[in-house]
């Protein structure tokens, strides 16, 4: 067994080597370096993270003491390890994919490869350092580095105006978030003896309510920007289409997670939220993000923009799960809190996997068709069968259909929300009900969204010459997608192996193990245990819950929530068995079909299209058409600022053109940022008035400010 | 809503008893001229008499005039527009669907499993509207073909029988072929009406092909212009071997004999 | 007689007005017997004359007839106007040797749009100034250079099949991202007639509809050429089986006009009987279609029962459920005895009573009305612009009925009402169908109670060369049949303008900015026949 600590340093060395080699080597070799060093370093952190996750042995490296600020510490506990592991899982395929993908003429010709390789490895290092940072200072340093390198990568095509705009927005909003995070840290560190996390934790224990609220709000806002939560997510739908697809995969698969990591680290670990209101805020913000995200995802036709909105949706679902966890925890329902956290973390893991997969798929389509607008794609399944298959797996996963991974976590999240009936406060119950409804709607719309995405891009007829000329991408681009697709399937059909690990992870801050709440020991304790008595277990054995016991390790293959006396099983499901049954059914019917039609000739007829003589691409459904019903129903959300339909006729009645113009402003820009900008301008004007130039007046201002500061100080 | 329920009950059952019993109501069928017993003095006279028929449904054989039902379009000219009516009687029967194949072979095509569930796809290849209207009557209370297990299906993908009406226009040729191709086997084709059998009054021209048989093999023909609903019902029943088709006197290559122009 | 005189006067007035206005440069001749005014004009006067007729005289374009002679193209624009005003025929003679372009009147008379397109497609006459002169009859399988109605084209041979089809380039206008043309047809999902509807949309709502007809093009006009009158009669009554009697009537009247045959009044009365019976049956069927499209099962069944009863009544009394074989030039082929008259009268009355009951139920079924009201709107202006005819025009407040405008048979001698509705939506059309069915039933009662005695057909019809227009108010609206006979008494040119052709042209108004699910309802409320349109 290699010491994970050593491996970690190996990882840092590898990253360094990657940077140096990228800077020195010629362009051709550069791609190989990216693929090899990138995947090697990803493998190392996968190993490091995995080892800590499974063994639970946290390690710590004290770097040095700066002055009185306390030690700088690198520490990997299970919480860090989970995020590191996910980062590895995403970076590995992306590294392989990038080598070919970055070969696109539009990148190679103008921007070269060097800068990409350098930033890529630096970003990887910064992310991992951020995750293992054990004190405020290193955390903030890594955070800043991560922000900057991710910005540089997103801004790769820096000669494009759209890209620079998007990058600028990303950077400025991110910095605003960073300021909030810094403030939160300072508030927390005010009374602390050191800047390392244990010291902060200790300081947090004696924190007053007002300060706790301030810290919560600041950190939630600050990390929320990175995570892409409403209302500060407006950078995300712009950054994704601007960035190269592999960067998008990292952005959605890893960087958004970092925001969530911050939220969890701060509000569950360092300073656990104590007010149910704070939990409610998290829940509501999460649910709104989910709904807004999916609504926009449904109507967007640019594949990557659609995926960006869908990321907002998924982060929203995760956040809602976290919020539910906070609330249950405060309300004294640790079991439910545990389940909620498990669901949220599970979804986080899943989202990273399938979103990375989908972004790589979109990248592959972009690579070979040169087109991301679904209105102009279509029919790719015939020319890109493998990409289509992998994209389909991603779409099924994200649409939360069994047996893929998205189903498990979304199902758990929704089930947990429904358990809110056990809460006592009516107000919170109502909030829960509304949020659960929003999430249910989100889930339904997600299916629409990805039916559209898959059908419009891969099925039907090619709607543009570009799409009809597409060819399958090469193996080195297929393999990464295959890895991710396989993971989506595995994490979907083996939830009972994932849940215990996640349970251990959340125990780092909840300090309670909830695994028995979800995974009954059907394999390990066939006689039952304290929580699952003999009769209960054997009843399920009769139903077949023990199938696989002889050759599979683990507790069982059923996810089940054990409730009260009246309601012994709140819910139960097993994607593992579902998967087996599905395979058997499908395989069985296939065999049956083959047997039955063995002696028959099978005719294959052309598509029946009502007998039209020549079926033109113009006559097939478009992505816009598919999502238009949603657009019409939710017109109040999208509210176009310009919506004109101009009819041009000659000789009064000969209609020759209907030109429709439609321009929308993103709902948050419309409702928050534009008014804010107006307010800013108004304030600036006001300030102009205040600055009269009189010394007396300035003295008065100073006095007033001082008074306000003193009052605030008192309150805290 | 209750008024509608009551209205439905109030009007009772009007559905025909066919095929259990014969339908005796009047006006259900235009019928064919029958009873052409006259023996003419000379063969020439017979052919002059037969020439009153615009579609050559009447044929002179020696001194007799015989009727080829598939070509008759009920124009009543042999009755109303001749000096002495040729046809003395008009037969109101409707069981006149004919098939190039005998009953046993027809029954074999679909086998027993289709006997109570046969799906039709109707294809309008230039029909004048009367033929289609008569098919629609089959869906309505008086005939209600659902009770016998006949259904109209929206797509040829699910269809067992292609019902073709009209003289097979050039413009419908390709849609017809693709519909036929889209049908799963076993499949049958029903030529509905004089038009689909031999082109009817439109014959063969630059725009119509004079019947479906020129494009795809036809399994059963329903003479008439238009064939009344009961005749169509008879054809469908004959197709699955539940009743006997009318006496078969066709050579399958050119149904209805030579084309008149 | 007095009426006839005043009519004569008005005709002279019109002739004089035209002659004066155009400084005696045009040739005007009137024929009272045919109640038509023929104006021979040249291509420079055409537009002005048309504008004057439409704008000042409130005439409507009925038909555009193209004839080919060895040297010339003869174009005849038929206009008809208010009740008891004669039809105006504008004649335009073009030299074939010169370039074959005709000034298009479509920009000022929109009703001419499809008629000109048809002439372009079938004769290759280029209409100058037509904004959308694209093919309408010929589909992609037709070679671009072959015009089937030209004399040098042999219609008896199978159609030409070039090895490579022309590419199908559907006309579309919506310029928005994601706009597409949703095809419906040509093979529909039920027993509907073949036609292709391209619904232009960006999803959810349909912005514009582009119907494509002539899938059922049987070339009736072409195959009629060179045939004997009694054969063409078969074509006339069988190209549109659901309005067979009206069309055979128009054809017979054209032949009778050429041969100047006077009909016994019993024949004329019987023609009214059959025509109204057909209208009655057609309207019942149309009502059944509307009920069916709104998925109102009981009402559909009830209307279906009534339709079949009407069919059986026709079958019992005339021997044919669709009234085929009843007309011939010079009269009818079947007499009705008193008993039969009584049977018919009471039979129609019985059906009508049930129909009235159905109407009462429908009127109070809000779910049914919701789906019809304000669906498929056609305004009066649009109807006038497009020269729409029949129940559709009358439901939009345009009460024109050939039975009154250019009375034929005995219609001038019986009083009847031409119902009219103002709203122009699906419900207005349904109400109009009921009211017209009621009128037909009333006319039948009236005429059956005093059928004039006498012969049912003229003794003899001596065929003469010549040409004349026959018309009738078919169940779906005005139809015009132009017949020219040659020396042998064979048909030299047969032109049909049918109400379905005229009205399908305006269909897109009703089907504009609507939701997909309303499409069958709009279709059913129009109740048109593609067989009648495609010919
Ligand atoms: S009814 Fe007409 S078609 Fe039939 S046999 Fe007599 S003449 Fe011929
Ligand atoms: S067979 Fe007669 S009724 Fe049928 S489509 Fe032909 S003409 Fe019409």
Coordinates of N, CA and C in Angstrom, one line a residue, chain A residues 224-310:
Chain A
X224 N -22.1 30.3 -3.6 CA -23.2 30.1 -4.5 C -22.9 30.6 -5.9
X225 N -22.1 31.7 -6.0 CA -21.7 32.2 -7.3 C -20.9 31.1 -8.0
X226 N -20.0 30.5 -7.4 CA -19.2 29.5 -8.0 C -20.1 28.3 -8.4
X227 N -21.0 27.9 -7.5 CA -21.8 26.7 -7.7 C -22.8 27.0 -8.8
X228 N -23.1 28.2 -9.1 CA -24.1 28.5 -10.1 C -25.5 28.5 -9.6
X229 N -25.7 29.0 -8.4 CA -27.1 29.1 -7.9 C -27.7 30.4 -8.2
X230 N -29.0 30.4 -8.3 CA -29.7 31.7 -8.5 C -29.4 32.5 -7.2
X231 N -29.3 33.8 -7.3 CA -29.4 34.6 -8.5 C -28.1 34.9 -9.2
X232 N -27.0 34.3 -8.8 CA -25.7 34.8 -9.3 C -25.2 33.8 -10.3
X233 N -26.1 33.1 -11.0 CA -25.6 32.1 -12.0 C -25.6 32.7 -13.4
X234 N -25.7 34.0 -13.6 CA -25.9 34.4 -15.0 C -24.6 34.2 -15.8
X235 N -23.5 34.0 -15.1 CA -22.2 33.8 -15.9 C -22.2 32.5 -16.5
X236 N -22.9 31.5 -15.9 CA -22.7 30.1 -16.3 C -23.2 29.8 -17.7
X237 N -24.5 30.3 -18.1 CA -24.9 30.0 -19.4 C -24.1 30.7 -20.5
X238 N -23.4 31.7 -20.1 CA -22.5 32.4 -21.1 C -21.2 31.7 -21.2
X239 N -20.6 31.3 -20.0 CA -19.3 30.7 -20.0 C -19.2 29.4 -20.7
X240 N -20.3 28.6 -20.5 CA -20.2 27.3 -21.1 C -20.1 27.3 -22.7
X241 N -21.0 28.0 -23.4 CA -20.9 28.0 -24.8 C -19.5 28.6 -25.3
X242 N -19.0 29.5 -24.5 CA -17.8 30.2 -24.9 C -16.6 29.2 -24.7
X243 N -16.6 28.4 -23.7 CA -15.5 27.6 -23.4 C -15.4 26.4 -24.4
X244 N -14.2 25.8 -24.6 CA -14.1 24.6 -25.3 C -14.9 23.5 -24.5
X245 N -15.3 22.5 -25.2 CA -16.2 21.5 -24.6 C -15.5 20.8 -23.4
X246 N -14.2 20.5 -23.6 CA -13.6 19.8 -22.5 C -13.5 20.6 -21.2
X247 N -13.3 21.9 -21.5 CA -13.3 22.8 -20.3 C -14.7 22.9 -19.7
X248 N -15.7 22.9 -20.6 CA -17.0 22.9 -20.0 C -17.3 21.7 -19.1
X249 N -16.7 20.5 -19.6 CA -16.9 19.3 -18.8 C -16.3 19.5 -17.4
X250 N -15.2 20.1 -17.4 CA -14.5 20.4 -16.1 C -15.3 21.4 -15.3
X251 N -15.7 22.4 -16.0 CA -16.5 23.5 -15.3 C -17.7 22.9 -14.6
X252 N -18.5 22.1 -15.4 CA -19.7 21.6 -14.8 C -19.4 20.4 -13.9
X253 N -18.4 19.6 -14.2 CA -18.2 18.4 -13.5 C -17.4 18.6 -12.2
X254 N -16.6 19.6 -12.2 CA -15.7 19.8 -11.0 C -15.9 21.1 -10.4
X255 N -15.8 22.2 -11.2 CA -15.7 23.5 -10.5 C -17.0 23.9 -9.8
X256 N -18.1 23.6 -10.4 CA -19.4 23.9 -9.7 C -19.4 23.2 -8.4
X257 N -18.9 21.9 -8.4 CA -18.8 21.2 -7.1 C -18.1 21.9 -6.0
X258 N -17.0 22.7 -6.5 CA -16.2 23.4 -5.5 C -17.1 24.4 -4.7
X259 N -18.0 25.0 -5.4 CA -18.9 25.9 -4.7 C -19.7 25.2 -3.6
X260 N -20.2 24.0 -4.0 CA -20.9 23.2 -3.1 C -20.0 22.7 -1.9
X261 N -18.8 22.4 -2.3 CA -17.8 22.0 -1.3 C -17.7 23.1 -0.2
X262 N -17.6 24.3 -0.7 CA -17.5 25.4 0.2 C -18.7 25.5 1.1
X263 N -19.8 25.4 0.5 CA -21.1 25.5 1.3 C -21.1 24.5 2.4
X264 N -20.7 23.3 2.0 CA -20.8 22.2 2.9 C -19.7 22.4 4.0
X265 N -18.5 22.7 3.6 CA -17.4 22.9 4.5 C -17.8 24.0 5.6
X266 N -18.3 25.0 5.0 CA -18.6 26.2 5.9 C -19.8 25.9 6.8
X267 N -20.9 25.5 6.1 CA -22.2 25.5 6.8 C -22.6 24.2 7.5
X268 N -21.8 23.2 7.1 CA -22.1 21.9 7.8 C -21.0 21.5 8.7
X269 N -19.8 21.9 8.4 CA -18.6 21.5 9.1 C -18.1 22.5 10.1
X270 N -17.6 23.6 9.5 CA -17.0 24.7 10.4 C -18.0 25.3 11.3
X271 N -19.1 25.8 10.7 CA -20.1 26.5 11.5 C -21.5 25.9 11.1
X272 N -21.8 24.8 11.7 CA -23.1 24.2 11.2 C -24.2 25.1 11.5
X273 N -25.1 25.3 10.4 CA -26.2 26.2 10.5 C -27.1 25.8 11.7
X274 N -27.5 26.8 12.4 CA -28.3 26.4 13.6 C -29.8 26.9 13.5
X275 N -30.0 27.8 12.5 CA -31.3 28.4 12.4 C -32.0 27.7 11.2
X276 N -33.2 27.3 11.5 CA -34.0 26.6 10.5 C -34.3 27.5 9.3
X277 N -34.3 28.8 9.5 CA -34.5 29.7 8.4 C -33.4 29.6 7.4
X278 N -32.1 29.4 7.9 CA -31.0 29.3 7.0 C -31.2 28.1 6.1
X279 N -31.6 27.0 6.8 CA -31.8 25.8 6.0 C -32.9 26.0 4.9
X280 N -33.9 26.8 5.3 CA -35.0 27.0 4.4 C -34.5 27.8 3.2
X281 N -33.6 28.8 3.5 CA -33.1 29.6 2.4 C -32.3 28.7 1.4
X282 N -31.5 27.8 1.9 CA -30.8 26.9 1.1 C -31.8 26.1 0.2
X283 N -32.8 25.5 0.9 CA -33.7 24.7 0.2 C -34.4 25.5 -0.9
X284 N -34.9 26.7 -0.6 CA -35.6 27.5 -1.5 C -34.7 27.9 -2.7
X285 N -33.5 28.4 -2.4 CA -32.6 28.8 -3.5 C -32.4 27.6 -4.4
X286 N -32.1 26.4 -3.7 CA -31.9 25.2 -4.5 C -33.1 24.9 -5.5
X287 N -34.3 24.9 -4.9 CA -35.4 24.5 -5.7 C -35.6 25.5 -6.9
X288 N -35.5 26.8 -6.5 CA -35.7 27.8 -7.6 C -34.6 27.6 -8.7
X289 N -33.4 27.4 -8.3 CA -32.3 27.2 -9.2 C -32.7 26.0 -10.1
X290 N -33.2 25.0 -9.5 CA -33.5 23.8 -10.3 C -34.6 24.1 -11.3
X291 N -35.6 24.8 -10.9 CA -36.7 25.1 -11.8 C -36.3 26.1 -12.9
X292 N -35.7 27.1 -12.5 CA -35.2 28.1 -13.5 C -34.3 27.4 -14.5
X293 N -33.3 26.7 -13.9 CA -32.4 26.0 -14.8 C -33.0 25.1 -15.8
X294 N -33.9 24.3 -15.4 CA -34.5 23.3 -16.4 C -35.4 24.1 -17.4
X295 N -36.1 25.1 -16.9 CA -37.0 25.8 -17.8 C -36.2 26.4 -19.0
X296 N -35.0 27.0 -18.7 CA -34.2 27.5 -19.7 C -33.5 26.4 -20.5
X297 N -33.2 25.3 -19.8 CA -32.6 24.2 -20.6 C -33.5 23.7 -21.6
X298 N -34.8 23.6 -21.3 CA -35.7 23.0 -22.3 C -35.8 23.9 -23.5
X299 N -35.7 25.2 -23.4 CA -36.0 26.0 -24.6 C -34.7 26.3 -25.3
X300 N -33.5 26.1 -24.7 CA -32.3 26.4 -25.5 C -32.0 25.4 -26.5
X301 N -31.5 25.9 -27.6 CA -31.2 25.0 -28.7 C -29.7 24.7 -28.9
X302 N -28.9 25.6 -28.4 CA -27.4 25.4 -28.4 C -27.1 24.3 -27.4
X303 N -26.6 23.2 -27.9 CA -26.4 22.0 -27.0 C -25.7 22.4 -25.7
X304 N -24.6 23.2 -25.8 CA -23.9 23.5 -24.6 C -24.6 24.5 -23.7
X305 N -25.3 25.4 -24.3 CA -26.1 26.4 -23.5 C -27.1 25.6 -22.7
X306 N -27.7 24.6 -23.5 CA -28.7 23.8 -22.8 C -28.1 23.1 -21.6
X307 N -26.9 22.5 -21.9 CA -26.3 21.7 -20.8 C -25.9 22.6 -19.6
X308 N -25.6 23.9 -19.9 CA -25.2 24.8 -18.9 C -26.4 25.1 -18.0
X309 N -27.6 25.3 -18.6 CA -28.8 25.5 -17.8 C -29.1 24.3 -17.0
X310 N -28.9 23.2 -17.7 CA -29.2 21.9 -17.0 C -28.3 21.7 -15.8

